[in-house]
Amino acid sequence: MLSFVSLQIEITYSYQKQYLCIVHCPPSHHALVAAAVKHRLFALHNCTRPQPVSFGLPAQSSSLASAVRSQRFFSSAAVFGVNSATIRLRDQSMLLLSSVVLLLPLSLVAAIPSQFEASCPGGCSCTAYKIVCENVHSKNGQDIFLHASPRIYPDLDTLQITGNNFGDLHGANIFGEGVENSKVTLANFSLDGITDFDEKTFQGLKGVEFLYLGNNNLTEVGDHPFRSMEKLKYLDLTNVFGRGVSARQKADILRKMFQANEDQFVELKEVILDDNGLEFLHPDTFCKITGLGQLHLKNNNLKDFPIPKNGACFPSLKNLVLEGNQFAVIHEHLYNGPIELTGFDVSRNPLKCDCTAKNFVKYAQREDSFFINQDYTTCAWPVEHQNKKLFQIQPEDLCPSSGGHSLFFFLLVVFLIAVFGYRYARVHNITLSLPTRIPFVAGYSVLKSNDDGTVPQFV
């Protein structure tokens, strides 16, 4: 016995043209109707058009009801059930069926794509909660984003749109004017060739918590580009810049991204800025991200990291990753300053291990649980400490004993004084000579020989 699923639509039937037309087809039925067409239950060109669309079914009887009941409209085991009480004549050439029920076998329904699959952009996969478009190589974002309508995907949670060449996205909501996918919490737009975006671009993603924009070709951003994303918690900007963007431009763009006139980034906890070739950062770049807890700056060209002495810009920062940069000296404000880090990574930097690093080495060895990637935190200079692990060097080896140094410097000063004194004397024709006779105090025996002349005479 066949089981059936019902699909209610409103249609009209024309005697003259001999076809059935859709008057109304709810969006929730689009996929089923499309599947029925695919399986040749009837011919249908487009269920979403507002005008009636032909089913292309020939009339086999003067009575529509009897024709439907005889199943002569179908090439497979489906039943068109019609409630005769609802059939009424509109005119001599047209019948209006206000309630027609299409019954399809469940075996067929199992093979029917859902409404989400039927509305999915070409080359993508879609479910009620997720749209994935990888390496579609689209040059027009609207080809994909306009399909992600909240009318069709009301519970959409994840957008993974990667491997495209969208270019400039500034100036308009990617989903269309006024369209908002409020339930989307994760959006991945990596490897999409994005060169520019502004505050309008992501207006339709107000609920996003995780945003991935890595490996794009960014050259500019508009003011407050993340203004709409008040719930943003995680932002990945790995290798986000395009070729030819200078170090100054990169620093300016980052500062522009995070500037806000209000408490805009209270939820943002983690920012990834790895592999961007950054050479410096403006001191106020992250000051508006009051909740920032983790900052990743791996594989850049930074030589210093600016932190205001009062720590006002990083009240919540706990983990700072500076791996793979150009730090030679780790200044005290980074590890023992106003911010209270619990994780600090300075591995794979060309660290100088001499007297200037003595305090840092002592601190690092005393607070070893504070440092990440210790096996890769090594010295680059001087030669005698090259490739040695920072956490295995004896601090006293960084500065040889002060006594030997003091004697050396004393002798050096004496030597320099002698050289300059000699040259001065030569220039001014001053003759330097040692005395030929050195006066001395005569011994007691000599004095004794003159006793007679020196002893007073008494009468």
mmCIF file of C-alpha atoms in Angstrom, residues 67-357:
data_model
loop_
_atom_site.group_PDB
_atom_site.id
_atom_site.type_symbol
_atom_site.label_atom_id
_atom_site.label_comp_id
_atom_site.label_asym_id
_atom_site.label_seq_id
_atom_site.Cartn_x
_atom_site.Cartn_y
_atom_site.Cartn_z
ATOM 1 C CA ALA A 67 -9.851 13.026 -15.674
ATOM 2 C CA VAL A 68 -7.985 13.597 -12.434
ATOM 3 C CA ARG A 69 -9.471 10.494 -10.815
ATOM 4 C CA SER A 70 -8.493 8.371 -13.802
ATOM 5 C CA GLN A 71 -4.871 9.464 -13.218
ATOM 6 C CA ARG A 72 -4.455 10.034 -16.951
ATOM 7 C CA PHE A 73 -2.421 13.181 -16.232
ATOM 8 C CA PHE A 74 0.448 11.203 -14.746
ATOM 9 C CA SER A 75 3.120 8.839 -15.942
ATOM 10 C CA SER A 76 3.817 7.350 -12.497
ATOM 11 C CA ALA A 77 1.821 6.174 -9.494
ATOM 12 C CA ALA A 78 0.662 9.484 -8.085
ATOM 13 C CA VAL A 79 -2.896 10.539 -7.378
ATOM 14 C CA PHE A 80 -4.431 13.943 -7.949
ATOM 15 C CA GLY A 81 -7.247 14.083 -5.410
ATOM 16 C CA VAL A 82 -9.920 16.677 -6.057
ATOM 17 C CA ASN A 83 -12.717 17.690 -3.761
ATOM 18 C CA SER A 84 -15.652 17.904 -6.191
ATOM 19 C CA ALA A 85 -17.535 20.238 -3.903
ATOM 20 C CA THR A 86 -14.960 22.914 -4.517
ATOM 21 C CA ILE A 87 -15.136 22.722 -8.296
ATOM 22 C CA ARG A 88 -17.067 25.557 -9.867
ATOM 23 C CA LEU A 89 -17.240 27.163 -13.266
ATOM 24 C CA ARG A 90 -15.510 30.504 -13.619
ATOM 25 C CA ASP A 91 -16.664 30.842 -17.255
ATOM 26 C CA GLN A 92 -17.118 28.612 -20.258
ATOM 27 C CA SER A 93 -13.434 28.136 -20.861
ATOM 28 C CA MET A 94 -11.953 28.072 -17.357
ATOM 29 C CA LEU A 95 -12.512 26.104 -14.182
ATOM 30 C CA LEU A 96 -11.174 27.342 -10.846
ATOM 31 C CA LEU A 97 -10.170 24.770 -8.278
ATOM 32 C CA SER A 98 -9.859 26.479 -4.948
ATOM 33 C CA SER A 99 -8.493 23.441 -3.211
ATOM 34 C CA VAL A 100 -6.529 20.809 -5.061
ATOM 35 C CA VAL A 101 -4.386 18.297 -3.222
ATOM 36 C CA LEU A 102 -1.405 16.651 -4.858
ATOM 37 C CA LEU A 103 -0.597 13.299 -3.290
ATOM 38 C CA LEU A 104 2.913 11.986 -3.828
ATOM 39 C CA PRO A 105 4.301 8.613 -2.734
ATOM 40 C CA LEU A 106 6.620 8.841 0.282
ATOM 41 C CA SER A 107 9.214 6.852 -1.641
ATOM 42 C CA LEU A 108 9.339 9.752 -4.055
ATOM 43 C CA VAL A 109 9.374 12.353 -1.307
ATOM 44 C CA ALA A 110 12.496 10.733 0.155
ATOM 45 C CA ALA A 111 14.295 11.500 -3.095
ATOM 46 C CA ILE A 112 12.925 15.019 -3.345
ATOM 47 C CA PRO A 113 15.396 17.787 -2.451
ATOM 48 C CA SER A 114 14.369 20.074 0.360
ATOM 49 C CA GLN A 115 13.360 23.657 -0.277
ATOM 50 C CA PHE A 116 16.839 24.613 0.968
ATOM 51 C CA GLU A 117 18.549 22.441 -1.637
ATOM 52 C CA ALA A 118 16.201 23.592 -4.377
ATOM 53 C CA SER A 119 17.027 27.249 -3.621
ATOM 54 C CA CYS A 120 20.754 26.616 -3.125
ATOM 55 C CA PRO A 121 23.202 28.593 -5.323
ATOM 56 C CA GLY A 122 24.875 26.624 -8.090
ATOM 57 C CA GLY A 123 27.924 24.678 -6.954
ATOM 58 C CA CYS A 124 26.960 24.976 -3.286
ATOM 59 C CA SER A 125 25.429 22.696 -0.678
ATOM 60 C CA CYS A 126 22.650 23.909 1.585
ATOM 61 C CA THR A 127 20.665 22.798 4.590
ATOM 62 C CA ALA A 128 18.232 24.633 6.815
ATOM 63 C CA TYR A 129 21.144 25.788 8.980
ATOM 64 C CA LYS A 130 24.175 25.991 6.711
ATOM 65 C CA ILE A 131 25.196 27.216 3.251
ATOM 66 C CA VAL A 132 28.597 26.059 1.980
ATOM 67 C CA CYS A 133 30.049 27.425 -1.273
ATOM 68 C CA GLU A 134 33.710 26.456 -1.695
ATOM 69 C CA ASN A 135 35.803 27.349 -4.750
ATOM 70 C CA VAL A 136 32.838 28.460 -6.814
ATOM 71 C CA HIS A 137 35.093 31.211 -8.263
ATOM 72 C CA SER A 138 32.270 33.701 -8.496
ATOM 73 C CA LYS A 139 33.165 37.288 -9.386
ATOM 74 C CA ASN A 140 29.805 38.658 -8.311
ATOM 75 C CA GLY A 141 28.847 38.248 -4.671
ATOM 76 C CA GLN A 142 25.169 38.688 -5.485
ATOM 77 C CA ASP A 143 25.220 35.399 -7.392
ATOM 78 C CA ILE A 144 25.570 33.708 -4.022
ATOM 79 C CA PHE A 145 24.470 36.061 -1.265
ATOM 80 C CA LEU A 146 21.073 36.916 -2.732
ATOM 81 C CA HIS A 147 20.157 33.220 -2.556
ATOM 82 C CA ALA A 148 20.678 33.268 1.215
ATOM 83 C CA SER A 149 17.282 34.798 1.842
ATOM 84 C CA PRO A 150 15.913 34.596 5.394
ATOM 85 C CA ARG A 151 12.513 33.924 3.799
ATOM 86 C CA ILE A 152 13.816 30.581 2.517
ATOM 87 C CA TYR A 153 16.440 29.972 5.233
ATOM 88 C CA PRO A 154 14.811 31.366 8.393
ATOM 89 C CA ASP A 155 17.071 29.307 10.687
ATOM 90 C CA LEU A 156 20.345 29.820 8.821
ATOM 91 C CA ASP A 157 23.252 29.712 11.285
ATOM 92 C CA THR A 158 26.441 29.265 9.206
ATOM 93 C CA LEU A 159 27.701 30.845 5.989
ATOM 94 C CA GLN A 160 30.861 29.345 4.519
ATOM 95 C CA ILE A 161 31.551 31.205 1.286
ATOM 96 C CA THR A 162 35.205 30.729 0.270
ATOM 97 C CA GLY A 163 37.306 30.570 -2.878
ATOM 98 C CA ASN A 164 35.824 33.435 -4.911
ATOM 99 C CA ASN A 165 36.935 36.731 -6.422
ATOM 100 C CA PHE A 166 34.392 39.232 -5.137
ATOM 101 C CA GLY A 167 36.632 42.314 -5.188
ATOM 102 C CA ASP A 168 35.034 45.513 -3.872
ATOM 103 C CA LEU A 169 32.058 44.916 -1.553
ATOM 104 C CA HIS A 170 31.670 48.401 -0.111
ATOM 105 C CA GLY A 171 28.540 50.506 -0.394
ATOM 106 C CA ALA A 172 25.754 47.916 -0.109
ATOM 107 C CA ASN A 173 24.414 45.101 2.059
ATOM 108 C CA ILE A 174 25.662 41.833 0.542
ATOM 109 C CA PHE A 175 22.187 40.269 1.001
ATOM 110 C CA GLY A 176 20.274 43.140 -0.542
ATOM 111 C CA GLU A 177 18.761 46.316 0.827
ATOM 112 C CA GLY A 178 17.067 45.768 4.179
ATOM 113 C CA VAL A 179 17.701 41.994 4.236
ATOM 114 C CA GLU A 180 18.977 40.597 7.524
ATOM 115 C CA ASN A 181 20.084 37.069 8.402
ATOM 116 C CA SER A 182 19.835 37.674 12.118
ATOM 117 C CA LYS A 183 20.398 34.045 13.174
ATOM 118 C CA VAL A 184 23.742 33.619 11.403
ATOM 119 C CA THR A 185 26.453 33.303 14.066
ATOM 120 C CA LEU A 186 29.395 32.146 11.913
ATOM 121 C CA ALA A 187 30.458 33.700 8.607
ATOM 122 C CA ASN A 188 33.546 32.532 6.736
ATOM 123 C CA PHE A 189 34.508 34.759 3.802
ATOM 124 C CA SER A 190 38.142 33.642 3.504
ATOM 125 C CA LEU A 191 39.924 33.405 0.145
ATOM 126 C CA ASP A 192 37.240 35.512 -1.514
ATOM 127 C CA GLY A 193 39.454 38.162 -3.117
ATOM 128 C CA ILE A 194 37.780 40.937 -1.102
ATOM 129 C CA THR A 195 39.531 44.277 -1.656
ATOM 130 C CA ASP A 196 37.260 46.690 0.205
ATOM 131 C CA PHE A 197 34.260 46.721 2.539
ATOM 132 C CA ASP A 198 32.538 49.202 4.809
ATOM 133 C CA GLU A 199 29.812 49.428 7.439
ATOM 134 C CA LYS A 200 27.048 48.638 4.913
ATOM 135 C CA THR A 201 28.655 45.420 3.674
ATOM 136 C CA PHE A 202 27.789 43.324 6.726
ATOM 137 C CA GLN A 203 24.603 45.098 7.820
ATOM 138 C CA GLY A 204 22.668 41.875 7.382
ATOM 139 C CA LEU A 205 24.868 39.941 9.822
ATOM 140 C CA LYS A 206 24.064 41.567 13.134
ATOM 141 C CA GLY A 207 24.125 38.268 15.011
ATOM 142 C CA VAL A 208 27.544 37.072 13.829
ATOM 143 C CA GLU A 209 29.895 35.960 16.613
ATOM 144 C CA PHE A 210 32.666 34.363 14.535
ATOM 145 C CA LEU A 211 33.937 36.146 11.416
ATOM 146 C CA TYR A 212 36.704 34.831 9.137
ATOM 147 C CA LEU A 213 38.160 37.259 6.581
ATOM 148 C CA GLY A 214 41.626 35.766 6.160
ATOM 149 C CA ASN A 215 43.547 35.398 2.890
ATOM 150 C CA ASN A 216 41.831 38.223 1.037
ATOM 151 C CA ASN A 217 43.297 41.169 -0.918
ATOM 152 C CA LEU A 218 42.274 44.080 1.274
ATOM 153 C CA THR A 219 43.511 47.509 0.211
ATOM 154 C CA GLU A 220 40.997 49.767 1.971
ATOM 155 C CA VAL A 221 38.090 49.787 4.409
ATOM 156 C CA GLY A 222 35.387 52.315 5.114
ATOM 157 C CA ASP A 223 34.734 53.898 8.490
ATOM 158 C CA HIS A 224 33.407 51.570 11.200
ATOM 159 C CA PRO A 225 33.207 48.458 8.985
ATOM 160 C CA PHE A 226 32.072 46.220 11.862
ATOM 161 C CA ARG A 227 29.534 48.620 13.323
ATOM 162 C CA SER A 228 26.600 46.231 12.807
ATOM 163 C CA MET A 229 28.336 43.269 14.440
ATOM 164 C CA GLU A 230 27.705 44.070 18.070
ATOM 165 C CA LYS A 231 27.897 40.393 19.075
ATOM 166 C CA LEU A 232 31.250 39.726 17.381
ATOM 167 C CA LYS A 233 33.518 37.586 19.590
ATOM 168 C CA TYR A 234 36.171 36.210 17.244
ATOM 169 C CA LEU A 235 37.760 37.942 14.250
ATOM 170 C CA ASP A 236 40.284 36.239 11.959
ATOM 171 C CA LEU A 237 42.245 38.632 9.720
ATOM 172 C CA THR A 238 45.112 36.282 8.831
ATOM 173 C CA ASN A 239 46.982 37.403 5.684
ATOM 174 C CA VAL A 240 44.164 39.801 4.907
ATOM 175 C CA PHE A 241 46.057 42.452 2.908
ATOM 176 C CA GLY A 242 46.652 42.603 -0.826
ATOM 177 C CA ARG A 243 50.011 42.957 -2.515
ATOM 178 C CA GLY A 244 51.510 46.412 -2.676
ATOM 179 C CA VAL A 245 49.901 47.659 0.534
ATOM 180 C CA SER A 246 52.616 49.504 2.470
ATOM 181 C CA ALA A 247 53.425 49.055 6.147
ATOM 182 C CA ARG A 248 51.942 52.488 6.866
ATOM 183 C CA GLN A 249 48.716 51.655 5.002
ATOM 184 C CA LYS A 250 48.351 48.380 6.890
ATOM 185 C CA ALA A 251 48.707 50.132 10.239
ATOM 186 C CA ASP A 252 46.214 52.810 9.163
ATOM 187 C CA ILE A 253 43.649 50.256 7.938
ATOM 188 C CA LEU A 254 43.803 48.291 11.187
ATOM 189 C CA ARG A 255 43.352 51.411 13.278
ATOM 190 C CA LYS A 256 40.404 52.397 11.087
ATOM 191 C CA MET A 257 38.788 48.981 11.546
ATOM 192 C CA PHE A 258 38.715 49.198 15.299
ATOM 193 C CA GLN A 259 37.891 52.852 15.865
ATOM 194 C CA ALA A 260 34.411 53.400 17.272
ATOM 195 C CA ASN A 261 32.394 56.239 18.709
ATOM 196 C CA GLU A 262 30.620 54.022 21.200
ATOM 197 C CA ASP A 263 31.158 50.760 23.069
ATOM 198 C CA GLN A 264 31.067 48.747 19.883
ATOM 199 C CA PHE A 265 33.466 45.895 20.640
ATOM 200 C CA VAL A 266 32.468 44.898 24.158
ATOM 201 C CA GLU A 267 32.000 41.243 23.103
ATOM 202 C CA LEU A 268 35.133 40.909 20.934
ATOM 203 C CA LYS A 269 37.517 38.575 22.787
ATOM 204 C CA GLU A 270 40.007 37.336 20.196
ATOM 205 C CA VAL A 271 41.675 38.919 17.153
ATOM 206 C CA ILE A 272 43.973 37.037 14.746
ATOM 207 C CA LEU A 273 46.429 39.157 12.717
ATOM 208 C CA ASP A 274 48.966 36.511 11.716
ATOM 209 C CA ASP A 275 51.023 36.585 8.486
ATOM 210 C CA ASN A 276 50.340 40.209 7.568
ATOM 211 C CA GLY A 277 53.871 41.597 7.238
ATOM 212 C CA LEU A 278 53.129 44.233 9.881
ATOM 213 C CA GLU A 279 56.127 46.411 10.743
ATOM 214 C CA PHE A 280 54.481 48.630 13.324
ATOM 215 C CA LEU A 281 51.125 49.376 14.910
ATOM 216 C CA HIS A 282 49.622 52.645 16.042
ATOM 217 C CA PRO A 283 49.544 52.766 19.869
ATOM 218 C CA ASP A 284 45.776 53.341 19.916
ATOM 219 C CA THR A 285 44.868 50.590 17.408
ATOM 220 C CA PHE A 286 43.192 48.287 19.944
ATOM 221 C CA CYS A 287 42.140 50.810 22.584
ATOM 222 C CA LYS A 288 38.430 50.561 21.712
ATOM 223 C CA ILE A 289 38.380 46.752 22.067
ATOM 224 C CA THR A 290 37.906 46.818 25.808
ATOM 225 C CA GLY A 291 37.110 43.115 26.084
ATOM 226 C CA LEU A 292 40.082 41.875 24.032
ATOM 227 C CA GLY A 293 41.534 38.838 25.790
ATOM 228 C CA GLN A 294 43.694 37.208 23.097
ATOM 229 C CA LEU A 295 45.745 38.970 20.425
ATOM 230 C CA HIS A 296 47.664 36.962 17.817
ATOM 231 C CA LEU A 297 50.418 38.718 15.830
ATOM 232 C CA LYS A 298 52.357 35.682 14.631
ATOM 233 C CA ASN A 299 54.746 35.874 11.654
ATOM 234 C CA ASN A 300 54.936 39.616 11.145
ATOM 235 C CA ASN A 301 57.909 42.024 11.159
ATOM 236 C CA LEU A 302 57.278 43.809 14.439
ATOM 237 C CA LYS A 303 60.231 44.987 16.534
ATOM 238 C CA ASP A 304 58.161 46.431 19.349
ATOM 239 C CA PHE A 305 54.605 46.377 20.614
ATOM 240 C CA PRO A 306 53.256 49.651 21.994
ATOM 241 C CA ILE A 307 51.456 49.496 25.314
ATOM 242 C CA PRO A 308 50.488 52.699 27.150
ATOM 243 C CA LYS A 309 52.113 52.890 30.577
ATOM 244 C CA ASN A 310 48.778 53.077 32.350
ATOM 245 C CA GLY A 311 47.531 49.949 30.548
ATOM 246 C CA ALA A 312 44.274 51.686 29.604
ATOM 247 C CA CYS A 313 44.150 50.103 26.147
ATOM 248 C CA PHE A 314 44.348 46.487 27.278
ATOM 249 C CA PRO A 315 42.298 46.082 30.454
ATOM 250 C CA SER A 316 41.338 42.482 29.597
ATOM 251 C CA LEU A 317 44.337 41.192 27.600
ATOM 252 C CA LYS A 318 45.585 37.823 28.889
ATOM 253 C CA ASN A 319 47.344 36.178 25.931
ATOM 254 C CA LEU A 320 49.747 37.937 23.575
ATOM 255 C CA VAL A 321 51.343 35.973 20.712
ATOM 256 C CA LEU A 322 54.400 37.626 19.106
ATOM 257 C CA GLU A 323 55.931 34.487 17.625
ATOM 258 C CA GLY A 324 57.993 34.846 14.458
ATOM 259 C CA ASN A 325 58.594 38.606 14.489
ATOM 260 C CA GLN A 326 61.792 40.717 14.661
ATOM 261 C CA PHE A 327 62.084 41.337 18.397
ATOM 262 C CA ALA A 328 65.713 41.571 19.552
ATOM 263 C CA VAL A 329 64.901 43.002 22.970
ATOM 264 C CA ILE A 330 61.798 42.290 25.037
ATOM 265 C CA HIS A 331 61.075 45.451 26.959
ATOM 266 C CA GLU A 332 59.855 45.195 30.519
ATOM 267 C CA HIS A 333 56.497 46.846 29.799
ATOM 268 C CA LEU A 334 55.552 43.720 27.826
ATOM 269 C CA TYR A 335 56.155 41.090 30.489
ATOM 270 C CA ASN A 336 56.173 42.984 33.761
ATOM 271 C CA GLY A 337 54.160 46.083 32.981
ATOM 272 C CA PRO A 338 50.615 47.393 33.391
ATOM 273 C CA ILE A 339 48.888 44.440 31.677
ATOM 274 C CA GLU A 340 48.544 41.152 33.545
ATOM 275 C CA LEU A 341 49.275 38.505 30.923
ATOM 276 C CA THR A 342 48.856 34.816 31.649
ATOM 277 C CA GLY A 343 50.298 33.666 28.312
ATOM 278 C CA PHE A 344 53.165 35.267 26.370
ATOM 279 C CA ASP A 345 54.813 33.898 23.212
ATOM 280 C CA VAL A 346 58.063 35.435 21.917
ATOM 281 C CA SER A 347 59.383 32.291 20.244
ATOM 282 C CA ARG A 348 61.218 32.382 16.904
ATOM 283 C CA ASN A 349 62.416 35.960 17.377
ATOM 284 C CA PRO A 350 66.085 37.044 16.919
ATOM 285 C CA LEU A 351 66.587 37.650 20.638
ATOM 286 C CA LYS A 352 69.752 39.335 21.874
ATOM 287 C CA CYS A 353 71.107 37.480 24.913
ATOM 288 C CA ASP A 354 73.533 39.910 26.540
ATOM 289 C CA CYS A 355 73.501 42.173 29.585
ATOM 290 C CA THR A 356 70.458 44.029 28.264
ATOM 291 C CA ALA A 357 68.447 40.791 28.454
#
